[in-house]
Structures are given as C-alpha cells and as structure tokens.
Amino acid sequence: MSRIHLLSPRLANQIAAGEVVERPASVVKELLENSVDAGATKVDVDVEQGGVKLLRIRDNGSGIEKDDLPLALSRHATSKIQALEDLEAVGSLGFRGEALASISSVSRLTLTSRRADQDNAWQVQTEGRDMEAQVEPAAHPQGTTVEVKDLFFNTPARRKFLKTEKTEFRHLDEVVKRLALSRFDVAFQLRHNGKVIHQLRQADSELEQERRVASICGSAFIDNALKADVIAEASGLRLWGWVGLPTFSRSQADLQYFFVNGRMIRDKVVTHAVRQAYADVLYHGRHPAYVLYLELDPALVDVNVHPTKHEVRFRESRLVHDFLFRTLHRLIADMRPEDQMVDEASPALEQSLQSSVQPQQQNFEQGRMALRPSAPASGSSYSGGYSQQSYTSSNPSAGQVREQISGYAALHPTDDQAPSLPVQSLAQDEGEECSPMGYAVAQLHGVYILAENAHGLVVVDMHAAHERIVYERMKQSYEQDVVRSQPLLVPMSLAVSEREADCAEEQAETFKRLGFELARMGEEALVVRQVPVSLAKGNVEQLIRDVLADMLVYGESKRVQQHINELLATMACHGAVRANRQLTIPEMNALLRDMEQTERSGQCNHGRPTWSQMTMTDLDKLFMRGQ
Ligand code: ADP
Ligand code: MG
C-alpha cells in the first residue's frame, strides 16, 4: 500500500462522472436541464455520430457572468442552491453542481456564454490534471453554448460500453423527447448528422400542446387518449395530462411518461397506482400509455435521492398513491362511448384534419376534468370463445350475486342464474344526444349488432358488451352490501414481521371491511378467525401477506377487491348473452342504451374493445364516393 494522497481534480471528476455520465444521452440530459434552468425559451441540439463525436447544445437563456465561467466547470459549484434548507424545496432541475465538471473531465468541453448585460461573449475550457480554466473572448449572442467533443476519449473503459451510433442516438432522442414533453414553453430542435429530427415550436395553447404530444408519442396516441386535469383541493395535488384508452394498450411499457413538478421520474408508487387504476380494463400483459404531470408542493417530494435524479421520494406516498389511483380510476370508469366518437359535424374536426390532432373539448364534472373525444376504439380480431348457452330472465339481486360468488368459490357454478338482457323499450324519438350508440338495424351471424347512429354505422360485439354490463352490475350490487364473512373452522395463525403485525393492528378496520377478522397474537404473530365467504377456498394466507405488503409500501391494498372482481368477471362471462342467440330489435336497443350508461363499457372484462364506429366518411372512402 502506498501513502494516502489527494486525488487530482480531473481524476476526482472522472470518478464522479461514473455516476452521472453513462453515455451521450446522459450528457444531453444534463445540458438540456441546465438550459431549461437558465430560463431558455429555445434550445438547439446538434449531434454527430450518435453524440460520441459531437454534442452541441445552444440556448437563449440567461447566460453566465465572465468571472463565473471557471466556477461553472468546477465541482460543487452551483448557482441554484445556497443552503441545506434550499434542498427541501428545489425549484430547479439541477442543484448538485457537478454535471459540467464531470462531463468536461471525460471529453473536450467548451462553454461559451454571454449575459444580456455584457458587451461580448466569453469561452472557457479546462486543461490538465488540475482542470485549470482558460477564459478567452468569443462571439456569441445572449445565451450559452456547450460543445462536447470526443466523449470518453480519455476513459477507454467507458468508451467500450458505448453501443452502436443508432442505439446511442435512440437513447439521446428519448431524452430530448422527455424534456420536450416536460416543458411546452420551450422550443426544441434536434439534428443528427445535419438532419433535422425534431423541430418543436413553443406550445402555449392546448391544441399546440397536443400537437407536440402527437409528434413525440405518435398521433395514434393522442387520438386514443383523454385529456385530464384534476385538482385535489385539500392536498393541493394536481394531475393533468393525457390518459390512453384501455384499448390503446401496448405490449411494452414504452409510452409511459410521468413528470413530477416538471421532472420526468420513474417511481414504484406511481407505477403501482396507475397499474391498479387500469387493472380492470386492460388485456392481460398489456401496458397502458400515458403522459401525465403531477404537481405538488416541492416540500412534499425529495428529489435528492439519486445522482441522475430519475427517482424521487414522496414524503406522503400514501396520499399520492391514493390521489393518482382515485383520479385515474374515475377517469377510466367514466369513459363512455360518446367520448370516443368523433363529431363529424364539428368545425374542430376540420381543423384537426389539417393538424392531425383533435382539439375538440367537452367538459364534465363541473368542468374540472376535460375530456376530449377521440377516435373510436379500434376493432379487434377476436374470434372464437363463443358457445351456445341458454339463460333465464332473472335479474341479479345483491343476495343472488353473493350466492353465485360463494357458489362459484365452492365449485358449484350457478350459471343458470345469470342475468338476461333487460328489455326497456326506448322510443326512437327521444333524441340523438341521449343515444350516441344509435339504434339497432340488424344482427350479424348472431355475433354482432349493427346500429345506425349520427355518424354512421356502429358495430357491437354483443357478448363482449353484455359481459361488461353484467360485470359492472354485479360489482355494484356486491359493493352495496357488506362483504359476508365466514368463521374458519380452525383459526389460522400467521408468523409475520413486527412491522407487518403493527400494520395489521392499525388497519384492523380495513380488514374487517374486507371481510377478514384478524388479531395480533404477540410481537410477530397474527391469528385469522374469519375470512370472506367468497375467498374461503383460496389461499388466504398468501392473500393476507400480499395485502400487508401492499399496505406497508403503498398505504392500501386492492388485492381482496381484485380477487372478488376476478370471480365476478368469470361469472359475468358465463352470464353474458352468448353468440348465436337471436336478439329482437328492442333487446338490441336496450343493450345499446345500457352501454351508454355503463362504466368502462368500451372494453369487455378482458380489455378487448366492445364496439367500433364506421363513420359515413369511412364508408364513403370505402366506396370511393365523391372522389
Ligand atoms: P447544477 O446544474 O447542478 O448547478 P452544473 O454543473 O450543471 O450544476 O452547472 C453549474 C452551473 O453553471 C449552474 O449552477 C449554472 O449557474 C451554470 N450553468 C450551466 N449551464 C448553464 C446554461 N446553459 N445557462 C446558464 N447557466 C448555466
Ligand atoms: Mg446541471
């Protein structure tokens, strides 16, 4: 072992760079954040060879004082915080004061800047082990340009980890997209090897913002998303943005953008809350798409958790989880067929045809949530799974539903008690507004209902649609009653951790509402005496453990409800009207009316679409009318 010595500034910075500078994309992230923090309204990014050869970021922000230039390139130097207290409510994206120092220790970096009150611009570079700053005069308009050449030229180990130019550029592009989604008030341009990749103007109006979202996430996303804006008065939390329709799900979790106070983050509390909100409507293994912004008091979120600041810690994660879940759950439940219909007659559509973005707005819930009608749910290629089945015409009462559930759990299916289509004949002249799904004209091969509405033809998968209606009704009647529970023959004891036992004790009321009776039996033990009838046959121990784990992490658990819902869904599927059953016109109309009234009626219980619209324009195109 040799003697202890201080590391040279360059080496210390190179070590620090290991944490924040992984690849060209991380450099772009840091530099873009600096531009945004400097109040820039326009940022241009120029990239050569995936960013490895050259990265140039130019902004029109505040610029840097000549005398501060050397400091900007030194470690632990920042203009953004002064004291520890400032960390409690960080308003800027940066605050660690080490990005420029780190980047310049592993590349050839030049920083050129000019403040509005200075006559000319200055440029700084660092040299040698001590990273001594060299300041020279330069020509530059107000703002700052950072040029980073030959990234990792002096750290070959890092260089080896770089992927192909294409891959590096893809990462970098993703960073630009995130920043562009986080700040609509800033114009962004990205060029790669001289070619313009993104050209995004400032987006002030909602239409312009949607246009930006469309150009980043694809216009299919914006066409299949609802705009939301909800404020929780009490806690001061605000959630706004675009929520993808369940039918616009993805095979990857690649269209999920979540910003907390303008910072893109990945957080398990957030992910969990969103997944729960979509739980009942998403096809198995699919991922929802969303671009969402959460705004809250900066004091309620700790951003100093990770060097790259991709993670945050909510001081009140239960509150945040609850707010997110409730808001999104409500929003998804309230999606109605008419929200998905394009209003052909509206001037907004003509506008949207030019812009490929649909700007039309509708308000509901006292105007606090804004819903934008989007394109109709796309058709699915679902086939099969139909069987011929008869059913009786009894509507389920709450008690009956419960019996069916316990009956089902006890492996005595009572399918013959399944509900039928209610026939409430509705006069056709009640007006279009209340019948967005239109009126039945025919049934196709016993599978589809064809209906005529204001826009053209509506095709409904009658089994899928009825299944959802029955399911929602069963859930409702189930919820209206208390959960019936049954005592276990032999009380079950459960070894748990002290934290879990504390939690179980605290949440005894919640468990009781869910139909469990459990008590603490010591430091690290619980005893279970009663369980919900419907779950008596299941793995109760695992369920309770999972519920406790959820409660500890997220403050609540939806697992019991989910298990019950799964049972209800299976029953609904059996209870729903089968294919190859002839329906009368009034029966079909009753189903259409029910769809308009029912929560989540756009998807069946498995997340498949239940209906699709073919507008007159679609049909005209098909027959080349008017061309
Ligand atoms: P941090 O952003 O954490 O403060 P950086 O190393 O990224 O640390 O930047 C150091 C300082 O340099 C910043 O605090 C800021 O004062 C200044 N700075 C960096 N980039 C810019 C820019 N584009 N415009 C104006 N000032 C900048
Ligand atoms: Mg910074």
XYZ file of C-alpha atoms and ligand atoms in Angstrom:
655
model
C 0.000 0.000 0.000
C 1.280 3.467 -0.853
C 0.734 6.611 1.168
C -2.571 8.472 1.174
C -2.781 11.424 -1.197
C -5.478 13.704 -2.552
C -6.828 12.807 -5.987
C -6.244 15.332 -8.730
C -9.359 17.381 -9.610
C -9.604 15.703 -13.003
C -9.485 12.207 -11.529
C -11.996 13.120 -8.818
C -14.289 14.493 -11.516
C -13.823 11.424 -13.676
C -14.876 9.263 -10.763
C -17.930 11.442 -10.211
C -18.645 11.200 -13.947
C -19.020 7.454 -13.468
C -22.314 8.110 -11.735
C -23.890 10.705 -13.994
C -22.244 10.378 -17.402
C -23.051 6.944 -18.708
C -23.470 7.730 -22.399
C -24.133 10.653 -24.762
C -27.779 10.680 -23.674
C -26.793 11.460 -20.081
C -24.718 14.430 -21.273
C -27.672 15.749 -23.260
C -29.924 15.340 -20.243
C -27.644 17.402 -18.004
C -27.073 20.106 -20.604
C -30.739 20.425 -21.546
C -31.654 20.677 -17.883
C -29.125 23.485 -17.475
C -30.620 25.360 -20.431
C -34.118 24.995 -19.066
C -32.943 26.079 -15.602
C -31.387 29.161 -17.222
C -34.820 30.201 -18.470
C -34.183 29.440 -22.140
C -37.180 29.566 -24.486
C -35.293 27.969 -27.359
C -32.777 25.145 -27.285
C -30.982 23.651 -30.275
C -29.263 20.287 -30.039
C -26.758 19.248 -32.698
C -25.424 15.727 -32.682
C -22.843 13.899 -34.736
C -22.323 10.147 -34.757
C -24.825 9.360 -32.035
C -23.312 12.063 -29.832
C -19.962 10.364 -29.397
C -18.163 12.626 -31.841
C -20.010 15.856 -31.092
C -22.817 17.231 -28.963
C -23.638 20.915 -29.193
C -26.389 22.481 -27.129
C -27.187 26.124 -27.687
C -29.729 28.110 -25.690
C -31.024 31.659 -25.371
C -31.112 31.565 -21.578
C -29.666 33.944 -19.015
C -26.017 33.241 -19.846
C -23.117 33.117 -17.385
C -21.067 36.015 -15.974
C -17.485 36.052 -17.263
C -15.995 35.628 -13.799
C -18.303 32.689 -13.062
C -17.249 30.691 -16.116
C -14.344 28.878 -14.414
C -16.657 28.084 -11.492
C -19.285 26.608 -13.781
C -16.732 23.945 -14.722
C -15.642 23.170 -11.184
C -17.166 20.567 -8.968
C -19.513 21.509 -6.136
C -20.214 24.876 -7.735
C -23.801 25.854 -8.447
C -25.959 28.960 -8.613
C -29.082 27.007 -7.758
C -28.913 26.371 -4.027
C -27.148 28.115 -1.153
C -28.028 26.253 1.988
C -29.346 22.919 3.161
C -32.843 24.368 3.557
C -32.967 25.078 -0.174
C -32.756 21.340 -0.767
C -36.138 20.970 0.900
C -37.882 22.761 -1.927
C -35.753 22.578 -5.047
C -37.336 24.500 -7.895
C -34.634 23.836 -10.486
C -33.792 20.612 -12.282
C -30.123 20.787 -11.264
C -28.616 21.546 -7.873
C -25.641 19.229 -7.376
C -23.180 21.449 -9.211
C -21.180 18.632 -10.722
C -22.508 17.934 -14.209
C -20.293 20.314 -16.171
C -17.221 19.376 -14.146
C -17.880 15.674 -14.682
C -18.586 15.983 -18.393
C -15.554 18.169 -19.029
C -13.318 15.654 -17.256
C -14.214 12.910 -19.750
C -14.478 14.882 -23.003
C -13.250 18.016 -24.791
C -15.754 20.541 -23.500
C -16.064 24.223 -24.420
C -18.515 26.509 -22.686
C -19.362 29.779 -24.424
C -21.735 32.260 -22.868
C -22.938 35.814 -22.837
C -25.250 37.596 -20.472
C -27.658 40.216 -21.730
C -25.767 42.956 -19.873
C -22.350 42.041 -21.319
C -20.857 43.507 -24.457
C -19.158 40.380 -25.591
C -19.134 36.685 -25.001
C -16.525 34.541 -23.252
C -15.426 30.994 -23.690
C -13.897 28.599 -21.178
C -12.096 25.258 -21.375
C -10.228 23.215 -18.808
C -6.704 21.826 -19.050
C -4.535 19.237 -17.340
C -4.853 17.230 -14.143
C -5.948 20.265 -12.211
C -8.546 21.230 -14.782
C -7.351 24.798 -14.878
C -9.801 27.077 -16.617
C -8.745 29.076 -19.694
C -11.040 32.014 -20.437
C -10.966 33.754 -23.833
C -13.184 36.242 -25.637
C -15.616 34.795 -28.163
C -18.539 35.711 -30.390
C -21.974 34.554 -29.221
C -25.458 36.044 -28.844
C -27.122 36.135 -25.444
C -27.270 32.651 -24.006
C -24.998 29.674 -23.713
C -23.488 27.038 -25.975
C -21.858 23.921 -24.627
C -19.857 21.844 -27.057
C -18.809 18.344 -26.060
C -16.412 16.542 -28.416
C -14.980 13.044 -28.297
C -16.839 11.777 -25.273
C -14.783 9.304 -23.194
C -11.655 9.887 -25.337
C -9.582 9.680 -22.141
C -11.578 6.935 -20.401
C -11.307 3.949 -22.742
C -13.053 1.635 -20.278
C -16.198 3.728 -20.532
C -15.902 4.060 -24.247
C -16.055 0.302 -24.610
C -19.541 0.266 -23.127
C -20.923 2.506 -25.828
C -23.282 0.823 -28.268
C -23.778 1.499 -31.954
C -24.359 5.025 -33.201
C -28.001 4.152 -33.815
C -28.560 2.874 -30.294
C -26.801 5.815 -28.664
C -28.859 8.173 -30.741
C -32.073 6.410 -29.766
C -31.277 6.946 -26.079
C -30.402 10.549 -26.727
C -33.562 11.116 -28.731
C -35.605 9.724 -25.853
C -34.007 12.255 -23.502
C -34.885 15.121 -25.840
C -38.455 13.844 -26.093
C -38.809 13.730 -22.321
C -37.510 17.243 -21.893
C -39.765 18.440 -24.712
C -42.775 16.852 -23.006
C -41.807 18.409 -19.703
C -41.623 21.987 -20.986
C -44.166 23.071 -23.568
C -42.980 26.662 -23.182
C -39.561 25.872 -24.628
C -38.876 25.350 -28.347
C -36.605 22.406 -29.128
C -34.697 21.389 -32.206
C -32.703 18.196 -32.579
C -30.387 17.498 -35.514
C -28.415 14.326 -36.132
C -25.596 14.344 -38.684
C -27.099 17.504 -40.151
C -30.609 16.099 -40.469
C -33.489 17.692 -38.522
C -35.126 15.052 -36.320
C -37.376 17.233 -34.171
C -38.499 20.768 -34.714
C -40.817 21.705 -31.894
C -42.151 25.217 -31.562
C -43.263 26.694 -28.262
C -46.658 25.217 -27.434
C -48.857 27.562 -25.447
C -52.382 26.613 -26.391
C -53.866 23.234 -25.671
C -54.031 22.495 -29.393
C -50.328 23.222 -29.796
C -49.522 21.079 -26.785
C -51.473 18.193 -28.253
C -49.661 18.669 -31.498
C -46.355 18.376 -29.655
C -47.517 15.259 -27.800
C -48.663 13.823 -31.137
C -45.342 14.476 -32.794
C -43.455 12.867 -29.898
C -45.773 9.987 -28.980
C -47.473 9.497 -32.338
C -50.843 10.838 -33.424
C -52.462 7.481 -32.692
C -51.773 8.100 -29.017
C -53.405 11.495 -28.896
C -56.352 10.199 -30.939
C -56.840 7.460 -28.376
C -56.271 9.458 -25.221
C -58.381 11.573 -22.936
C -57.219 14.884 -21.556
C -57.439 15.097 -17.801
C -56.950 17.911 -15.353
C -57.878 17.269 -11.755
C -57.036 19.194 -8.630
C -57.458 17.842 -5.122
C -58.348 20.991 -3.232
C -57.477 19.657 0.197
C -53.972 18.409 -0.506
C -53.139 20.815 -3.304
C -52.213 17.954 -5.637
C -52.859 18.430 -9.329
C -52.780 15.766 -12.010
C -53.133 16.630 -15.656
C -52.138 15.217 -18.989
C -53.258 12.544 -21.401
C -54.514 9.104 -20.444
C -54.569 6.421 -23.131
C -57.785 4.494 -23.658
C -57.525 0.921 -22.370
C -57.987 -0.313 -25.936
C -54.857 1.620 -26.910
C -52.641 -0.533 -24.709
C -49.097 -1.510 -25.635
C -47.084 -4.701 -25.438
C -44.246 -2.728 -23.794
C -44.275 -0.106 -21.066
C -42.699 2.260 -23.578
C -45.274 5.013 -23.748
C -45.404 5.999 -20.121
C -44.268 9.465 -19.232
C -44.734 10.718 -15.719
C -43.495 14.098 -14.547
C -43.370 15.359 -11.005
C -43.078 19.125 -10.854
C -41.627 19.131 -14.356
C -39.137 16.357 -13.733
C -39.503 13.022 -15.529
C -39.300 10.237 -12.979
C -39.772 6.509 -12.548
C -41.335 5.665 -9.253
C -42.843 2.480 -7.945
C -45.615 4.207 -6.026
C -46.688 5.951 -9.230
C -46.382 2.858 -11.416
C -48.358 0.811 -8.940
C -51.151 3.369 -8.639
C -51.509 3.635 -12.408
C -51.475 -0.119 -12.906
C -54.183 -0.515 -10.279
C -56.303 2.115 -11.957
C -56.177 0.201 -15.237
C -56.392 -3.219 -13.593
C -59.975 -3.918 -14.522
C -59.870 -2.856 -18.138
C -56.527 -3.933 -19.525
C -55.982 -7.060 -21.534
C -53.633 -9.392 -19.681
C -49.952 -8.494 -20.069
C -50.646 -5.190 -21.827
C -49.366 -1.816 -20.673
C -51.260 1.459 -20.584
C -49.982 4.547 -22.381
C -49.942 7.939 -20.686
C -48.314 11.337 -20.470
C -49.063 12.685 -17.016
C -47.989 15.607 -14.910
C -48.229 15.644 -11.144
C -47.817 18.986 -9.461
C -47.420 19.330 -5.744
C -45.718 21.423 -3.106
C -41.958 20.871 -3.689
C -41.560 20.411 0.045
C -43.599 17.192 -0.261
C -41.119 15.482 -2.550
C -37.439 14.722 -2.055
C -35.501 14.927 -5.319
C -32.077 14.363 -3.787
C -32.341 10.593 -3.849
C -30.292 9.627 -6.860
C -27.396 11.338 -8.720
C -29.276 11.337 -12.020
C -32.456 12.417 -10.221
C -34.563 9.837 -12.049
C -36.116 8.852 -8.769
C -37.900 10.841 -6.134
C -39.242 10.099 -2.694
C -42.692 11.331 -1.779
C -42.951 12.446 1.809
C -46.575 11.284 1.812
C -46.593 8.397 -0.575
C -49.973 7.114 0.576
C -51.584 10.419 -0.204
C -50.003 10.495 -3.651
C -50.891 6.875 -4.381
C -54.457 7.387 -3.304
C -54.873 10.552 -5.358
C -53.405 9.015 -8.501
C -55.392 5.827 -8.218
C -58.697 7.541 -7.500
C -58.322 10.118 -10.227
C -57.326 7.698 -12.965
C -59.756 5.028 -11.866
C -62.615 7.527 -12.051
C -61.452 8.830 -15.391
C -61.259 5.364 -16.916
C -64.590 4.315 -15.412
C -66.258 7.409 -16.820
C -65.120 6.815 -20.383
C -68.345 6.480 -22.384
C -68.973 5.553 -25.983
C -69.615 9.177 -26.902
C -66.221 10.216 -25.534
C -64.639 8.068 -28.167
C -66.734 9.290 -31.048
C -65.523 11.830 -33.493
C -68.050 14.557 -34.065
C -68.094 14.731 -37.829
C -70.072 17.916 -37.976
C -67.857 19.940 -35.681
C -65.552 22.576 -37.139
C -62.944 21.281 -34.736
C -62.618 18.162 -36.820
C -61.890 20.093 -39.956
C -59.162 21.834 -38.050
C -57.904 18.529 -36.803
C -57.765 17.131 -40.287
C -55.256 19.819 -41.083
C -53.256 19.339 -37.946
C -53.808 15.624 -37.436
C -54.639 16.430 -33.843
C -58.147 16.501 -32.481
C -58.662 19.586 -30.433
C -62.301 19.317 -29.542
C -63.210 19.607 -25.920
C -66.071 18.533 -23.773
C -66.384 19.212 -20.126
C -67.794 17.141 -17.376
C -67.683 17.117 -13.607
C -68.181 20.837 -13.265
C -65.552 21.440 -15.862
C -62.788 20.192 -13.638
C -61.926 17.282 -15.840
C -61.762 17.965 -19.502
C -62.484 15.086 -21.810
C -61.536 15.202 -25.427
C -63.414 12.847 -27.669
C -61.012 10.713 -29.590
C -61.206 8.216 -32.357
C -63.418 5.206 -31.790
C -61.992 2.104 -30.283
C -60.314 0.135 -32.977
C -61.759 -3.212 -33.879
C -60.202 -6.356 -32.584
C -59.605 -9.566 -34.389
C -61.001 -11.527 -31.504
C -62.826 -14.611 -32.577
C -63.965 -17.796 -31.028
C -64.717 -18.482 -27.437
C -68.436 -18.447 -28.123
C -70.668 -21.233 -27.077
C -74.346 -21.706 -27.263
C -75.982 -21.257 -23.952
C -79.399 -20.633 -22.627
C -80.236 -18.336 -19.806
C -83.164 -17.360 -17.656
C -84.543 -13.906 -17.316
C -83.920 -13.161 -13.669
C -82.028 -10.025 -12.825
C -79.460 -10.486 -10.104
C -80.192 -9.147 -6.685
C -77.327 -8.389 -4.354
C -78.036 -11.535 -2.417
C -78.115 -13.630 -5.524
C -74.808 -12.267 -6.697
C -73.318 -13.175 -3.384
C -74.698 -16.650 -3.577
C -73.322 -17.021 -7.026
C -69.930 -15.964 -5.824
C -69.829 -18.268 -2.871
C -71.392 -20.905 -5.050
C -68.684 -20.387 -7.595
C -65.977 -20.466 -4.994
C -67.366 -23.721 -3.745
C -67.114 -25.025 -7.277
C -70.844 -25.191 -7.821
C -71.301 -22.869 -10.719
C -74.769 -21.450 -10.929
C -74.613 -20.201 -14.454
C -78.271 -20.757 -14.993
C -78.964 -17.900 -12.624
C -77.158 -15.496 -14.859
C -78.978 -12.305 -15.681
C -80.507 -11.631 -19.025
C -80.765 -8.548 -21.152
C -83.226 -6.160 -19.588
C -85.808 -5.074 -22.107
C -86.717 -1.462 -21.586
C -88.022 -0.293 -24.893
C -86.969 3.222 -25.638
C -88.791 5.358 -28.099
C -86.614 6.251 -31.016
C -87.661 9.894 -30.950
C -86.003 10.587 -27.623
C -83.332 12.428 -29.479
C -79.844 11.736 -30.733
C -77.986 13.330 -27.818
C -79.056 10.631 -25.424
C -78.331 7.795 -27.846
C -74.776 8.145 -29.072
C -74.663 4.439 -29.841
C -77.664 4.828 -32.137
C -80.363 2.272 -32.929
C -80.102 -1.348 -33.930
C -80.848 -2.242 -37.514
C -79.753 -5.852 -37.615
C -77.804 -8.674 -36.064
C -74.960 -10.284 -37.957
C -74.396 -14.032 -37.712
C -75.584 -13.965 -34.139
C -72.393 -12.213 -33.072
C -72.542 -8.535 -33.951
C -75.180 -5.894 -33.579
C -75.301 -3.362 -36.379
C -76.650 0.023 -35.380
C -77.118 3.350 -37.074
C -76.087 6.486 -35.246
C -75.478 10.131 -36.159
C -72.025 9.391 -37.565
C -72.750 6.240 -39.499
C -72.502 2.585 -38.584
C -71.793 1.168 -35.141
C -70.750 -2.467 -34.813
C -71.082 -4.017 -31.378
C -69.690 -7.327 -30.185
C -72.781 -8.251 -28.224
C -71.212 -10.841 -25.969
C -68.275 -8.622 -25.041
C -70.520 -5.647 -24.410
C -73.042 -7.546 -22.366
C -70.300 -9.202 -20.367
C -69.049 -5.797 -19.241
C -72.538 -4.618 -18.393
C -73.266 -7.694 -16.298
C -69.885 -7.442 -14.617
C -70.274 -3.789 -13.665
C -73.748 -4.507 -12.341
C -72.510 -7.426 -10.272
C -69.726 -5.331 -8.818
C -72.189 -2.634 -7.934
C -74.594 -4.880 -6.120
C -71.712 -6.601 -4.428
C -70.330 -3.305 -3.184
C -73.684 -2.102 -1.949
C -73.751 -4.844 0.631
C -71.245 -5.602 3.319
C -68.904 -8.428 2.493
C -70.196 -11.579 4.091
C -67.568 -13.448 6.000
C -67.444 -16.893 7.490
C -65.514 -18.173 10.506
C -62.687 -20.586 9.891
C -63.112 -23.973 11.467
C -59.670 -23.741 12.941
C -58.314 -20.210 13.396
C -55.162 -19.777 11.386
C -52.035 -18.337 12.940
C -49.600 -16.447 10.822
C -45.978 -15.592 11.567
C -45.249 -12.080 10.336
C -42.692 -9.345 10.928
C -43.238 -6.824 13.691
C -43.866 -4.121 11.106
C -46.499 -6.251 9.430
C -48.148 -7.033 12.764
C -48.220 -3.308 13.598
C -49.752 -2.611 10.238
C -52.380 -5.329 10.643
C -53.312 -3.879 14.019
C -53.544 -0.349 12.670
C -55.591 -1.462 9.687
C -57.904 -3.805 11.604
C -60.918 -1.778 10.458
C -59.915 -2.044 6.814
C -59.512 -5.781 7.121
C -62.906 -6.011 8.744
C -64.495 -4.135 5.876
C -62.867 -6.587 3.508
C -64.430 -9.458 5.421
C -61.455 -10.593 7.491
C -61.288 -10.837 11.216
C -57.750 -10.931 12.458
C -55.979 -10.084 15.687
C -52.455 -9.757 16.937
C -51.129 -12.686 18.923
C -47.788 -11.312 20.034
C -44.857 -9.324 18.657
C -44.703 -11.218 15.401
C -47.859 -13.249 15.030
C -51.420 -12.813 13.817
C -54.445 -15.016 14.126
C -57.118 -15.107 11.432
C -60.614 -16.056 12.580
C -62.929 -15.032 9.747
C -62.491 -14.673 6.008
C -64.805 -13.520 3.197
C -67.088 -16.363 2.145
C -66.127 -15.937 -1.454
C -62.452 -16.380 -0.708
C -62.700 -19.174 1.834
C -61.399 -21.710 -0.661
C -58.474 -19.621 -1.803
C -55.002 -19.257 -0.395
C -55.952 -16.931 2.446
C -52.507 -16.851 3.989
C -50.844 -15.676 0.794
C -53.562 -13.130 0.226
C -53.162 -11.618 3.702
C -49.401 -11.491 3.314
C -49.721 -9.751 -0.031
C -52.268 -7.318 1.334
C -49.971 -6.457 4.257
C -47.024 -5.965 1.914
C -49.125 -3.627 -0.245
C -50.311 -1.687 2.771
C -46.774 -1.198 4.011
C -45.490 0.047 0.678
C -48.468 1.815 -0.880
C -50.658 2.532 2.126
C -53.509 0.399 0.852
C -54.309 -2.765 -0.979
C -56.755 -3.603 -3.701
C -55.960 -7.292 -3.723
C -59.072 -8.543 -1.993
C -61.242 -6.479 -4.292
C -59.259 -7.794 -7.243
C -59.809 -11.399 -6.233
C -63.502 -10.773 -5.830
C -63.589 -8.942 -9.162
C -61.903 -11.848 -10.873
C -64.615 -14.153 -9.611
C -67.317 -11.725 -10.681
C -65.726 -11.351 -14.103
C -65.693 -15.085 -14.671
C -69.310 -15.246 -13.661
C -70.214 -12.317 -15.837
C -68.576 -14.019 -18.765
C -70.740 -17.071 -18.210
C -73.775 -14.946 -17.565
C -73.471 -12.716 -20.572
C -75.565 -13.335 -23.623
C -73.900 -15.880 -25.872
C -73.318 -15.705 -29.549
C -75.785 -17.303 -31.905
C -78.686 -16.070 -29.904
C -81.173 -14.106 -31.888
C -81.994 -10.812 -30.227
C -85.032 -8.760 -31.033
C -84.592 -5.152 -32.087
C -85.839 -3.852 -28.697
C -83.394 -6.178 -26.923
C -80.546 -4.886 -29.045
C -81.561 -1.292 -28.407
C -81.710 -1.989 -24.695
C -78.151 -3.284 -24.843
C -77.013 -0.153 -26.678
C -78.686 2.052 -24.040
C -77.015 0.025 -21.296
C -73.632 0.514 -22.918
C -74.136 4.263 -22.805
C -74.862 4.081 -19.107
C -72.280 1.572 -18.025
C -68.851 2.355 -16.667
C -65.935 1.075 -18.728
C -68.328 -0.169 -21.400
C -65.761 0.442 -24.155
C -63.900 -2.713 -23.194
C -65.030 -6.169 -22.185
C -63.732 -7.664 -18.949
C -60.619 -8.832 -20.738
C -59.809 -5.419 -22.125
C -60.942 -6.069 -25.674
C -62.976 -3.388 -27.385
C -66.722 -3.941 -27.350
C -67.674 -1.755 -30.284
C -66.351 0.132 -33.250
C -67.600 3.044 -35.288
C -67.502 3.321 -39.060
C -68.317 6.881 -39.962
C -70.038 7.919 -43.180
C -66.672 9.285 -44.293
C -65.071 5.882 -43.685
C -67.830 4.227 -45.687
C -67.689 6.820 -48.468
C -63.971 6.215 -48.754
C -64.608 2.508 -48.996
C -66.885 3.059 -51.987
C -64.875 5.964 -53.381
C -67.904 8.195 -53.212
C -67.290 11.831 -54.035
C -63.758 11.252 -55.280
P -26.025 22.427 -11.492
O -26.909 22.430 -12.684
O -26.295 21.290 -10.593
O -25.988 23.723 -10.783
P -23.893 22.177 -13.425
O -22.517 21.644 -13.328
O -24.814 21.511 -14.386
O -24.523 22.150 -11.980
O -23.815 23.710 -13.781
C -23.064 24.577 -12.934
C -23.584 25.990 -13.016
O -23.307 26.543 -14.306
C -25.077 26.116 -12.866
O -25.436 26.221 -11.496
C -25.382 27.404 -13.631
O -25.201 28.527 -12.816
C -24.315 27.440 -14.692
N -24.831 26.973 -15.996
C -24.635 25.768 -16.556
N -25.237 25.679 -17.750
C -25.824 26.878 -17.988
C -26.595 27.434 -19.062
N -26.892 26.724 -20.160
N -27.014 28.714 -18.933
C -26.724 29.432 -17.837
N -26.004 28.952 -16.800
C -25.542 27.712 -16.862
Mg -26.916 20.990 -14.143
